[in-house]
Coordinates of C-alpha atoms in Angstrom, one line a residue:
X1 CA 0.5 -1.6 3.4
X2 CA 2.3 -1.3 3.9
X3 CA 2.3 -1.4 7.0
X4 CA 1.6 -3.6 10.2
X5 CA 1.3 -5.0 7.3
X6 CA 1.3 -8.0 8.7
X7 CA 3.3 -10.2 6.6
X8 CA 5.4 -8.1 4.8
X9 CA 8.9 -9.1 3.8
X10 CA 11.8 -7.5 5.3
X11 CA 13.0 -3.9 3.5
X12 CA 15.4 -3.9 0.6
X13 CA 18.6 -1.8 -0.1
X14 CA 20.1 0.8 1.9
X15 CA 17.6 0.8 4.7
X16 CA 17.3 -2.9 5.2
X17 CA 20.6 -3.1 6.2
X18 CA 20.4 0.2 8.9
X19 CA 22.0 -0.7 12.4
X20 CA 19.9 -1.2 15.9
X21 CA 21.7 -0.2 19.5
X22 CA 21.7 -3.0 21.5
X23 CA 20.6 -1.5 24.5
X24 CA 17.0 -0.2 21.9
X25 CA 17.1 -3.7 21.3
X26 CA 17.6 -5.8 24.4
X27 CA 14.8 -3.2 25.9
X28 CA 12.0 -3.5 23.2
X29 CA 12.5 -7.2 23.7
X30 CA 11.7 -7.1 27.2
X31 CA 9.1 -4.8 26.5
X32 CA 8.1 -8.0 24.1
X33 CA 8.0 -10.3 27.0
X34 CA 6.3 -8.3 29.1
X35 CA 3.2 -7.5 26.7
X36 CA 2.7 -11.9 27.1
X37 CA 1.9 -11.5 30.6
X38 CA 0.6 -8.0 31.6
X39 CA -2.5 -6.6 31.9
X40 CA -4.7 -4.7 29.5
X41 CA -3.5 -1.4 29.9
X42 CA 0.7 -2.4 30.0
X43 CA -0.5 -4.3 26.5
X44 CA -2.3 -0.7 25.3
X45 CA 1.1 0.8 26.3
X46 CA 3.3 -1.4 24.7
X47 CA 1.2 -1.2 21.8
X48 CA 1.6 2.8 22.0
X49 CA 5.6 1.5 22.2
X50 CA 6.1 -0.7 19.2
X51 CA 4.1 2.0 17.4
X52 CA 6.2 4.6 17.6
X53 CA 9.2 3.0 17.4
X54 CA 8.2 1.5 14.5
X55 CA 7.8 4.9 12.9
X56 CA 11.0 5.6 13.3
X57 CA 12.9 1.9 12.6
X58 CA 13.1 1.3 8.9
X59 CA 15.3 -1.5 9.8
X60 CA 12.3 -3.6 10.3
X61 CA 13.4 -5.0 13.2
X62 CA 9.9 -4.1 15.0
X63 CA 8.0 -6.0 12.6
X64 CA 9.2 -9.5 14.9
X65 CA 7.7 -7.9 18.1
X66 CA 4.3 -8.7 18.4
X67 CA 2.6 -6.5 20.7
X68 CA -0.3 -6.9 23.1
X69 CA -2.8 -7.5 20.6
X70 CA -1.4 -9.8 18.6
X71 CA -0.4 -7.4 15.2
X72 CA 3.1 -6.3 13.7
X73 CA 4.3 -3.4 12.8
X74 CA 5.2 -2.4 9.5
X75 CA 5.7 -0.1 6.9
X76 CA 7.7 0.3 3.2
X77 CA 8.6 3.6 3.8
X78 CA 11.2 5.2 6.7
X79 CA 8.2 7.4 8.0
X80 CA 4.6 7.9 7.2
X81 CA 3.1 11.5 7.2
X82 CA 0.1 11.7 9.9
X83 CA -3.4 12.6 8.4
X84 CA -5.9 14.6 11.4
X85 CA -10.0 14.3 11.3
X86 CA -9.8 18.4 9.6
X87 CA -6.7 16.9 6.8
X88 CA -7.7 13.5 5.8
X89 CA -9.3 13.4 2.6
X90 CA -10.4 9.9 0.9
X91 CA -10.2 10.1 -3.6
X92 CA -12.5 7.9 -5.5
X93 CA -11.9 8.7 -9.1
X94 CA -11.1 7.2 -12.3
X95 CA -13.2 5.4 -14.7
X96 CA -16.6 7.1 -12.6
X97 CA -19.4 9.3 -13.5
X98 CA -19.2 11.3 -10.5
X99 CA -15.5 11.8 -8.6
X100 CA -15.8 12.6 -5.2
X101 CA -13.3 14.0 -2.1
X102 CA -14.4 12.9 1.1
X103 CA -13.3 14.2 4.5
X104 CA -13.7 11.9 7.5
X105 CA -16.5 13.3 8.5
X106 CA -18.4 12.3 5.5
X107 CA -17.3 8.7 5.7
X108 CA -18.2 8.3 9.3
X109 CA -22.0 9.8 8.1
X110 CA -22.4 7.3 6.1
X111 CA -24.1 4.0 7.0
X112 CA -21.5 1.6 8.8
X113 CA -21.0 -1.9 9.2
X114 CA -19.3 -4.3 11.3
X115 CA -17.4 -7.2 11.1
X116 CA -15.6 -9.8 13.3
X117 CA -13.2 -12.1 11.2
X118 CA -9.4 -13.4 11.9
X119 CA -6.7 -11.7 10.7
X120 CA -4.3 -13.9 8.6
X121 CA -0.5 -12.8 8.0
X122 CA 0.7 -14.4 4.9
X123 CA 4.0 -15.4 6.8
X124 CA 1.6 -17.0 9.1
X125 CA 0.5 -15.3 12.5
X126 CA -3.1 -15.2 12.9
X127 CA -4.8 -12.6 15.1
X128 CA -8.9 -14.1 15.9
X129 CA -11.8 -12.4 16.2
X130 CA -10.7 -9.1 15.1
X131 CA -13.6 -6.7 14.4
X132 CA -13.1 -3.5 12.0
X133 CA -16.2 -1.1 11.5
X134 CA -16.6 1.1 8.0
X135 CA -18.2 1.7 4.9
X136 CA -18.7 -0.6 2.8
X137 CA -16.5 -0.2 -0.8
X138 CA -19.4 -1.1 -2.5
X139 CA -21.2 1.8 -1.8
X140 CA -18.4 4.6 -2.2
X141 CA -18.6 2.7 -5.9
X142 CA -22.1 3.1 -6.2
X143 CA -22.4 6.5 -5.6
X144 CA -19.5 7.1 -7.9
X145 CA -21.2 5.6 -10.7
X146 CA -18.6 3.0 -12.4
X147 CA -18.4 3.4 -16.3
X148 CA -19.0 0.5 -18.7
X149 CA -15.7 -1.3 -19.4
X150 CA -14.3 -0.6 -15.3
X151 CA -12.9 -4.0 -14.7
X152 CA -11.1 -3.4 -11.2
X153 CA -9.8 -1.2 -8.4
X154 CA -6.7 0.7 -7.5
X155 CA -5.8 1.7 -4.2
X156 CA -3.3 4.4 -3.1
X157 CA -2.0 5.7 0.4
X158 CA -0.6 8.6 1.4
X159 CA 2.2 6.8 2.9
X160 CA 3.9 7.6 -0.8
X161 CA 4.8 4.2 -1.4
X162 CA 1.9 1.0 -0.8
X163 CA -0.6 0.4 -3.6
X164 CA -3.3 -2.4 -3.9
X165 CA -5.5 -3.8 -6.4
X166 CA -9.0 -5.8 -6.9
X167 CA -11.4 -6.8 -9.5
X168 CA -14.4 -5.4 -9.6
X169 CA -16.3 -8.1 -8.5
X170 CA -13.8 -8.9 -5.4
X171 CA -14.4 -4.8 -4.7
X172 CA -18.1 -5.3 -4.6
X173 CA -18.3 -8.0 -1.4
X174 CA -20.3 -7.1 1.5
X175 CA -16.9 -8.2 3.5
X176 CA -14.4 -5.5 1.8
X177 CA -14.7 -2.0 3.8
X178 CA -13.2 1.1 3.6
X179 CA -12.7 0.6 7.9
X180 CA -12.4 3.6 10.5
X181 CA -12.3 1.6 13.2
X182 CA -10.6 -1.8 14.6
X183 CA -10.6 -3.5 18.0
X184 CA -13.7 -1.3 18.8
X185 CA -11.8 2.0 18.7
X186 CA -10.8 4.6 15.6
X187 CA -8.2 3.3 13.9
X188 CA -5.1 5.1 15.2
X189 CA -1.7 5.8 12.7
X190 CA -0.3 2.9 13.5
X191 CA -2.9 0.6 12.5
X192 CA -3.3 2.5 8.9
X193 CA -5.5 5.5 10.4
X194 CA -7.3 7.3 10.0
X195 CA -9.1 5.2 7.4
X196 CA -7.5 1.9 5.7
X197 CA -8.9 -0.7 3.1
X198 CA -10.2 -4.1 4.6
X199 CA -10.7 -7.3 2.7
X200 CA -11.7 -9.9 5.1
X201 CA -11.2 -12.9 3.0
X202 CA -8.1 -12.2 2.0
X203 CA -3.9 -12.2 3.5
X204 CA -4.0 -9.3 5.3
X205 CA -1.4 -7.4 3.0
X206 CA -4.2 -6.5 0.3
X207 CA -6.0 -4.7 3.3
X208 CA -4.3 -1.5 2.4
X209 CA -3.0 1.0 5.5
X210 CA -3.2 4.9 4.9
X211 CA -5.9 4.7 2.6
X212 CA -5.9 8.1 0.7
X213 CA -7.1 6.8 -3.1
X214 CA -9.8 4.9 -4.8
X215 CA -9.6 4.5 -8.6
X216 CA -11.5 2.5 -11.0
X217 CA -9.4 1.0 -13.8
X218 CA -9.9 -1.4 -16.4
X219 CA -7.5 -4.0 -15.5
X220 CA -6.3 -4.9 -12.2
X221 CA -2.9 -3.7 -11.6
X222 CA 0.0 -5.4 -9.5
X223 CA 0.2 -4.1 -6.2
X224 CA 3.3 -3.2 -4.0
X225 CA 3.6 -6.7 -2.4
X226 CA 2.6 -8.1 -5.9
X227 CA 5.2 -6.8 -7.6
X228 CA 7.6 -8.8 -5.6
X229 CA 6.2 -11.9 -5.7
X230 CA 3.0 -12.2 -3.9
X231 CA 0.0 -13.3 -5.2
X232 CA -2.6 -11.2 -6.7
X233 CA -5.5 -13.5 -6.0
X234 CA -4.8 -13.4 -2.2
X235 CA -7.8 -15.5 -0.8
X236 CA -7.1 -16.8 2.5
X237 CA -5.7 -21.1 2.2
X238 CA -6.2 -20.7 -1.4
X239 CA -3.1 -18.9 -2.4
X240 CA 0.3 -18.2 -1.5
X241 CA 1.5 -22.0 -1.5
X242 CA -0.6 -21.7 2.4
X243 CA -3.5 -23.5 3.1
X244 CA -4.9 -21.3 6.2
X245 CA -8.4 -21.5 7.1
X246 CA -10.5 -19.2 5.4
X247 CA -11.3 -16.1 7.6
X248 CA -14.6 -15.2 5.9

């Protein structure tokens, strides 16, 4: 993620440590301010804002300005590479009888379904009633056609950087979509577009942004957020040292 990843901890190294002007600063915030109180569209615009200056601000100083709707910015990476309807292409290979490309045209023609869950942050902001629309993971499996001995799934995105992971069995669930759409409209770049990974029951950092790759593995492999000290396991109140209320 990634991502608005919501929750994600602040960059390391070099580019954690990148200045801010004041004047960007002391603006955004009143941007920040303004998004509590104003009406739909100055919230759609501030969103449209805090997404593009979040492209551009691997500082992570975005990431504390919720916008209109609630989310955060954020990503691992100092820029992430736009994917169009005619470029996007979605990988499902690995241990599978049948590896497949798709293009978002194919994923859209495939049967959708809906959901309306909250959105838990690990760190602890919670955004409710938030409904994504997709395709259901299980069935991108199922046409694959897993081998014996798959015992989880690895998730790539074209951000160059995020990675997640589930078991098989946590791959499977009715509530774990590969989403196109959130909030009632296509998912747009800054909200992981234009297809992401979305696992209702769990802290929204295993919902992937940028999805670009699908892989069937044996074991379940550590992802980016893992590796630095997150839990792999990431049900909602069950993990994490938080006890939210579940969101599925």
């Amino acid at each position: 993620m990634n991502p608005e990843q919501p929750g994600a901890p602040e960059p390391q190294g070099e580019e954690r440590g990148r200045p801010i002007g004041r004047r960007v600063l002391l603006g955004t915030l009143g941007l920040g301010a303004l998004g509590v109180v104003a009406a739909p569209t100055l919230q759609r615009g501030l969103e449209s804002f805090l997404a593009g200056a979040s492209d551009k601000d691997p500082t992570g100083l975005t990431d504390l300005l919720p916008n209109g709707g609630g989310f955060r910015y954020y990503s691992v990476t100092a820029s992430v590479p736009r994917k169009s309807a005619t470029d996007y292409r979605l990988t499902v290979d690995g241990l599978v009888d049948r590896p497949h490309s798709y293009t978002l045209a194919d994923l859209r023609a495939l049967p959708q379904t809906r959901l309306v869950r909250d959105v838990q942050c690990v760190t602890g902001w919670r955004v409710p009633g938030t409904p994504f629309e997709g395709v259901r993971l299980s069935r991108l499996l199922d046409a694959a056609g897993v081998r014996p001995g798959a015992g989880a799934v690895r998730f790539t995105c074209f951000d160059g950087a995020y990675s997640e992971s589930l078991t098989l069995d946590q791959a499977r669930r009715s509530d774990v979509l590969v989403a196109l759409r959130m909030q009632d409209e296509d998912l747009g770049h800054a909200h992981g577009g234009p297809a992401r990974l979305y696992v209702a029951p769990m802290y929204f950092y295993k919902s992937a942004k940028w999805l670009s790759g699908i892989t069937v593995t044996r074991d379940v492999r550590p992802g980016y957020w893992e590796e630095r000290g997150y839990d792999v396991d990431a049900w909602v109140g069950r993990s994490n040292g938080r006890d939210d209320d579940p969101t599925s």
